[in-house]
Amino acid sequence: ALVLSIVDARRPGIVGMPWLLALCVGLVVSLTAAATLRRVKVEPPQPIDLPGFAPARSLLLVETPGLGGDDLDLYVERGSVGAMEALQERGVRVGLEGGVPANTISLHATLSTGQGPARHGVVSSVRYRPRGARRSFGVFPRALLLRPLLSTPLWERIPVRAGDLRVPSLPGIAASLRIPLARIGVPFEALKNPEGALSVASEDLRAGEVIAVGSRRVRCGEESEVVERFFDPPGEDLDSSAGLGAILKASLEADRCALDVAHAALLEGAWPLVHVRLGGHYRVAYQFAGWREDRPARGVADREIRAYGLVLARYVRELDPQLGTLFDAAGEDALVALASAHGIRAREDAERLLAELIGRTAPTGTHAGTPDGVLV
């Protein structure tokens, strides 16, 4: 383009079709460079063999997505999380800084590998393949100016399925070391579980469900009437209450069920590695992060803040006794970890304000700004 500009300035009128050719070449080069920049490269898994290996102690990993270090400080200060506070006092607490991608598949790749997206290459749940190509994939960041071109026939949109995520995840580590693993409430059940593993999908954690845990049978608790207890003052006259109450009820039932199943797995003693994920806490944090007096989202009415402001604190307080029972069941020799890869902060963007103005209910929590997580 620079050469053509010089020629056109010196001899006007002779440059015509070459301009179009230059633009086409520039477009192809840009797309090729962008695809190479974010190319997904999958290395073949390398099996390992450690004959005679046996775990010296058991591990209980409780994953609480959306619980940031500032949240934990607030709950401890209020004295409402005795089990978490006791775990923190006798353990080690580390802040997880630097931010974790909010995209679910990329997040789990980061959790599993300990590497950021720039290293493990899983940066989105959608990949783009040049039309006609079979090996090269491009994953484009949202801000890239070439992104609108991805909707053209030049590219194929290839969704990333759960089974496509080939990273050394917890099941892979357990399988390679031949450690019996129990996974409870963990998404991506399409991922292959090692032989002898206990795997309970998040969608199976419902009130009244009967779940087999070895020789034991766990019946999840009956449905909970939680709206009146969690909304103070009661929010029946608020438009959001019915939908938020249903989310809160289902989330609490799922997390209670997950903790019951994890407790049974510890008592069964067949799985030295137990991983339980409290996905209900994540849903509640995402919905109620902005309905708090200490950090309200822009556009949230005062009446809503009064009605929903302490929901997160009440929710964690409700689960804390069960967490204490779970920690005790792990035993003195076990390694117990409470992990949250990220926190959730209140939304203050223009879209949230617009949703409030037009009367539409929208989540008040966001991952934007990559709130820090915590590991105890």
CSV table of C-alpha atoms in Angstrom, one decimal, residues 98-357:
chain,number,residue,atom,x,y,z
A,98,GLY,CA,-4.1,-11.9,38.0
A,99,GLY,CA,-7.6,-12.9,36.9
A,100,VAL,CA,-9.0,-16.0,35.4
A,101,PRO,CA,-11.0,-16.1,32.1
A,102,ALA,CA,-14.8,-16.1,32.6
A,103,ASN,CA,-15.3,-18.4,29.7
A,104,THR,CA,-16.1,-21.8,31.2
A,105,ILE,CA,-14.0,-24.1,29.1
A,106,SER,CA,-11.0,-21.8,29.2
A,107,LEU,CA,-11.5,-21.4,33.0
A,108,HIS,CA,-11.4,-25.1,33.6
A,109,ALA,CA,-8.4,-25.5,31.3
A,110,THR,CA,-6.6,-22.9,33.5
A,111,LEU,CA,-7.7,-24.6,36.7
A,112,SER,CA,-6.5,-28.0,35.4
A,113,THR,CA,-3.2,-27.0,33.9
A,114,GLY,CA,-2.1,-24.0,36.1
A,115,GLN,CA,-1.4,-22.1,32.9
A,116,GLY,CA,-3.0,-19.0,31.5
A,117,PRO,CA,-4.9,-19.0,28.1
A,118,ALA,CA,-1.8,-17.8,26.3
A,119,ARG,CA,0.0,-21.1,27.3
A,120,HIS,CA,-2.8,-23.7,27.1
A,121,GLY,CA,-4.4,-22.2,24.0
A,122,VAL,CA,-8.0,-22.7,25.0
A,123,VAL,CA,-9.3,-19.1,24.9
A,124,SER,CA,-12.9,-19.5,23.8
A,125,SER,CA,-15.7,-22.0,23.5
A,126,VAL,CA,-15.9,-21.3,19.7
A,127,ARG,CA,-13.1,-21.8,17.2
A,128,TYR,CA,-13.0,-20.6,13.6
A,129,ARG,CA,-11.6,-22.7,10.7
A,130,PRO,CA,-10.8,-21.2,7.3
A,131,ARG,CA,-13.2,-22.6,4.7
A,132,GLY,CA,-11.5,-25.6,3.0
A,133,ALA,CA,-8.8,-26.0,5.7
A,134,ARG,CA,-8.8,-29.1,7.9
A,135,ARG,CA,-6.1,-28.5,10.5
A,136,SER,CA,-5.8,-24.8,11.2
A,137,PHE,CA,-8.1,-23.1,13.7
A,138,GLY,CA,-8.3,-19.5,14.8
A,139,VAL,CA,-9.9,-18.2,18.0
A,140,PHE,CA,-10.3,-14.5,17.9
A,141,PRO,CA,-10.5,-12.0,20.8
A,142,ARG,CA,-13.6,-9.9,20.9
A,143,ALA,CA,-11.8,-6.6,20.3
A,144,LEU,CA,-10.0,-7.7,17.1
A,145,LEU,CA,-11.1,-5.5,14.3
A,146,LEU,CA,-11.2,-8.5,11.9
A,147,ARG,CA,-13.8,-10.3,14.0
A,148,PRO,CA,-16.8,-9.1,11.9
A,149,LEU,CA,-15.3,-10.9,8.9
A,150,LEU,CA,-15.7,-14.3,10.8
A,151,SER,CA,-19.4,-14.2,9.9
A,152,THR,CA,-18.5,-14.3,6.2
A,153,PRO,CA,-18.4,-17.6,4.1
A,154,LEU,CA,-14.6,-17.5,4.4
A,155,TRP,CA,-14.8,-19.1,7.8
A,156,GLU,CA,-16.5,-22.1,9.5
A,157,ARG,CA,-17.8,-21.8,13.0
A,158,ILE,CA,-16.7,-24.8,15.0
A,159,PRO,CA,-18.1,-25.1,18.6
A,160,VAL,CA,-15.8,-26.6,21.2
A,161,ARG,CA,-17.5,-29.6,22.8
A,162,ALA,CA,-16.7,-30.7,26.3
A,163,GLY,CA,-15.0,-33.8,24.9
A,164,ASP,CA,-12.6,-31.7,22.9
A,165,LEU,CA,-11.0,-30.3,26.0
A,166,ARG,CA,-7.9,-32.4,26.2
A,167,VAL,CA,-5.8,-31.1,29.1
A,168,PRO,CA,-4.2,-32.9,32.1
A,169,SER,CA,-7.3,-32.3,34.2
A,170,LEU,CA,-8.0,-33.8,37.6
A,171,PRO,CA,-9.5,-37.1,36.1
A,172,GLY,CA,-6.4,-37.4,33.9
A,173,ILE,CA,-4.1,-37.0,36.9
A,174,ALA,CA,-6.1,-39.4,39.0
A,175,ALA,CA,-6.1,-42.0,36.2
A,176,SER,CA,-2.4,-41.7,35.5
A,177,LEU,CA,-1.6,-42.2,39.2
A,178,ARG,CA,-4.3,-44.8,39.6
A,179,ILE,CA,-6.0,-42.8,42.4
A,180,PRO,CA,-9.7,-43.4,42.9
A,181,LEU,CA,-11.5,-40.1,42.3
A,182,ALA,CA,-14.9,-38.8,43.3
A,183,ARG,CA,-16.3,-35.8,41.4
A,184,ILE,CA,-19.5,-34.2,42.6
A,185,GLY,CA,-21.3,-31.3,40.9
A,186,VAL,CA,-18.6,-30.9,38.3
A,187,PRO,CA,-19.7,-29.8,34.8
A,188,PHE,CA,-18.3,-31.3,31.5
A,189,GLU,CA,-19.4,-34.8,32.3
A,190,ALA,CA,-18.5,-35.7,28.7
A,191,LEU,CA,-14.9,-35.8,29.9
A,192,LYS,CA,-13.7,-39.3,30.4
A,193,ASN,CA,-13.6,-40.4,34.0
A,194,PRO,CA,-11.0,-42.9,35.2
A,195,GLU,CA,-12.1,-46.4,36.0
A,196,GLY,CA,-13.6,-46.8,39.4
A,197,ALA,CA,-14.4,-43.1,39.7
A,198,LEU,CA,-17.6,-41.7,41.3
A,199,SER,CA,-19.0,-39.0,39.1
A,200,VAL,CA,-22.2,-37.1,40.0
A,201,ALA,CA,-23.2,-34.5,37.4
A,202,SER,CA,-24.4,-31.1,38.5
A,203,GLU,CA,-27.8,-31.7,36.9
A,204,ASP,CA,-28.4,-34.7,39.1
A,205,LEU,CA,-28.2,-32.7,42.3
A,206,ARG,CA,-31.9,-32.1,42.9
A,207,ALA,CA,-34.2,-32.3,45.9
A,208,GLY,CA,-35.6,-35.9,46.3
A,209,GLU,CA,-33.0,-37.5,44.0
A,210,VAL,CA,-31.4,-40.7,45.3
A,211,ILE,CA,-27.7,-41.1,44.4
A,212,ALA,CA,-25.7,-44.2,44.8
A,213,VAL,CA,-22.3,-43.6,46.6
A,214,GLY,CA,-20.7,-47.0,46.8
A,215,SER,CA,-22.7,-49.2,49.2
A,216,ARG,CA,-24.6,-46.1,50.4
A,217,ARG,CA,-27.7,-44.4,49.1
A,218,VAL,CA,-28.0,-40.6,49.6
A,219,ARG,CA,-31.4,-39.0,49.3
A,220,CYS,CA,-31.1,-35.3,48.6
A,221,GLY,CA,-33.1,-33.2,51.0
A,222,GLU,CA,-36.7,-32.1,50.4
A,223,GLU,CA,-37.5,-28.9,48.6
A,224,SER,CA,-36.7,-25.8,50.6
A,225,GLU,CA,-38.9,-22.8,51.2
A,226,VAL,CA,-36.2,-20.2,51.3
A,227,VAL,CA,-37.6,-17.0,49.8
A,228,GLU,CA,-39.2,-15.7,53.0
A,229,ARG,CA,-36.1,-16.4,55.0
A,230,PHE,CA,-33.6,-14.9,52.6
A,231,PHE,CA,-35.5,-11.8,51.5
A,232,ASP,CA,-35.6,-9.3,54.3
A,233,PRO,CA,-37.8,-7.3,54.2
A,234,PRO,CA,-39.9,-9.7,52.1
A,235,GLY,CA,-39.9,-8.8,48.4
A,236,GLU,CA,-43.2,-10.2,47.2
A,237,ASP,CA,-44.1,-6.9,45.7
A,238,LEU,CA,-40.9,-6.6,43.7
A,239,ASP,CA,-41.0,-7.9,40.1
A,240,SER,CA,-37.7,-9.8,40.4
A,241,SER,CA,-38.6,-11.8,43.5
A,242,ALA,CA,-40.3,-14.8,41.8
A,243,GLY,CA,-37.5,-15.5,39.4
A,244,LEU,CA,-34.8,-14.8,41.9
A,245,GLY,CA,-36.5,-16.9,44.5
A,246,ALA,CA,-36.6,-19.9,42.1
A,247,ILE,CA,-32.9,-19.6,41.3
A,248,LEU,CA,-32.1,-19.3,45.0
A,249,LYS,CA,-34.2,-22.3,46.0
A,250,ALA,CA,-32.7,-24.6,43.3
A,251,SER,CA,-29.2,-23.4,44.0
A,252,LEU,CA,-29.4,-24.1,47.7
A,253,GLU,CA,-30.9,-27.5,47.2
A,254,ALA,CA,-28.2,-28.4,44.7
A,255,ASP,CA,-25.3,-27.3,47.0
A,256,ARG,CA,-26.8,-29.1,50.0
A,257,CYS,CA,-27.2,-32.3,47.9
A,258,ALA,CA,-23.6,-32.0,46.7
A,259,LEU,CA,-22.3,-31.7,50.3
A,260,ASP,CA,-24.4,-34.7,51.4
A,261,VAL,CA,-23.0,-36.8,48.6
A,262,ALA,CA,-19.4,-35.7,49.3
A,263,HIS,CA,-19.9,-36.6,53.0
A,264,ALA,CA,-21.1,-40.0,52.1
A,265,ALA,CA,-18.1,-40.5,49.8
A,266,LEU,CA,-15.8,-39.6,52.6
A,267,LEU,CA,-17.5,-42.0,55.0
A,268,GLU,CA,-17.4,-44.8,52.3
A,269,GLY,CA,-13.6,-44.4,52.3
A,270,ALA,CA,-13.2,-45.7,48.7
A,271,TRP,CA,-12.0,-42.5,47.1
A,272,PRO,CA,-8.8,-40.8,48.5
A,273,LEU,CA,-9.5,-37.8,46.1
A,274,VAL,CA,-12.8,-36.1,46.5
A,275,HIS,CA,-13.7,-33.0,44.5
A,276,VAL,CA,-17.0,-31.3,45.2
A,277,ARG,CA,-18.1,-28.1,43.3
A,278,LEU,CA,-20.7,-25.8,44.8
A,279,GLY,CA,-22.2,-24.5,41.5
A,280,GLY,CA,-25.2,-23.2,43.3
A,281,HIS,CA,-23.1,-20.6,45.1
A,282,TYR,CA,-21.8,-19.4,41.7
A,283,ARG,CA,-25.3,-18.9,40.4
A,284,VAL,CA,-26.5,-17.0,43.5
A,285,ALA,CA,-23.3,-14.8,43.5
A,286,TYR,CA,-23.8,-14.0,39.8
A,287,GLN,CA,-27.4,-12.9,40.5
A,288,PHE,CA,-27.0,-11.1,43.8
A,289,ALA,CA,-23.5,-9.6,43.8
A,290,GLY,CA,-24.9,-6.1,43.1
A,291,TRP,CA,-27.8,-6.3,45.6
A,292,ARG,CA,-25.5,-5.5,48.6
A,293,GLU,CA,-25.3,-2.4,50.7
A,294,ASP,CA,-21.5,-2.5,50.6
A,295,ARG,CA,-21.2,-2.6,46.8
A,296,PRO,CA,-24.5,-1.9,45.0
A,297,ALA,CA,-24.6,-2.0,41.2
A,298,ARG,CA,-25.5,1.1,39.3
A,299,GLY,CA,-29.3,1.1,38.6
A,300,VAL,CA,-30.3,-1.1,41.5
A,301,ALA,CA,-33.2,0.4,43.4
A,302,ASP,CA,-32.9,1.0,47.1
A,303,ARG,CA,-36.0,-1.2,47.7
A,304,GLU,CA,-34.2,-4.1,46.0
A,305,ILE,CA,-31.0,-3.6,47.9
A,306,ARG,CA,-33.0,-3.7,51.2
A,307,ALA,CA,-34.8,-6.8,50.2
A,308,TYR,CA,-31.9,-8.8,48.6
A,309,GLY,CA,-28.8,-7.1,50.1
A,310,LEU,CA,-27.7,-9.9,52.5
A,311,VAL,CA,-28.7,-12.9,50.4
A,312,LEU,CA,-25.0,-13.9,49.7
A,313,ALA,CA,-24.1,-13.7,53.3
A,314,ARG,CA,-27.2,-15.7,54.4
A,315,TYR,CA,-26.5,-18.3,51.7
A,316,VAL,CA,-23.0,-19.0,52.8
A,317,ARG,CA,-24.1,-19.0,56.4
A,318,GLU,CA,-26.7,-21.6,55.5
A,319,LEU,CA,-24.1,-23.9,54.0
A,320,ASP,CA,-21.3,-23.4,56.6
A,321,PRO,CA,-22.5,-26.0,59.1
A,322,GLN,CA,-22.6,-28.7,56.4
A,323,LEU,CA,-19.1,-27.6,55.3
A,324,GLY,CA,-17.9,-28.1,58.9
A,325,THR,CA,-19.4,-31.6,59.0
A,326,LEU,CA,-17.6,-32.3,55.7
A,327,PHE,CA,-14.3,-31.0,56.9
A,328,ASP,CA,-14.6,-33.1,60.1
A,329,ALA,CA,-15.4,-36.2,58.1
A,330,ALA,CA,-12.2,-35.9,56.1
A,331,GLY,CA,-10.2,-36.6,59.2
A,332,GLU,CA,-7.1,-35.1,60.8
A,333,ASP,CA,-4.7,-36.6,58.3
A,334,ALA,CA,-6.5,-35.3,55.2
A,335,LEU,CA,-5.5,-32.3,53.1
A,336,VAL,CA,-8.6,-30.1,52.9
A,337,ALA,CA,-8.7,-27.2,50.4
A,338,LEU,CA,-11.3,-24.6,49.8
A,339,ALA,CA,-10.8,-23.0,46.4
A,340,SER,CA,-12.4,-20.3,44.3
A,341,ALA,CA,-10.6,-19.3,41.1
A,342,HIS,CA,-12.4,-16.0,40.9
A,343,GLY,CA,-14.7,-13.6,42.7
A,344,ILE,CA,-17.7,-11.7,41.3
A,345,ARG,CA,-18.2,-8.0,41.6
A,346,ALA,CA,-21.2,-5.7,41.1
A,347,ARG,CA,-22.0,-4.6,37.5
A,348,GLU,CA,-21.8,-0.9,36.9
A,349,ASP,CA,-22.0,-0.9,33.1
A,350,ALA,CA,-24.5,1.0,30.9
A,351,GLU,CA,-26.3,-2.2,29.9
A,352,ARG,CA,-27.2,-2.9,33.5
A,353,LEU,CA,-28.6,0.6,33.9
A,354,LEU,CA,-30.5,0.3,30.6
A,355,ALA,CA,-32.0,-3.0,31.8
A,356,GLU,CA,-33.2,-1.4,34.9
A,357,LEU,CA,-34.8,1.6,33.1
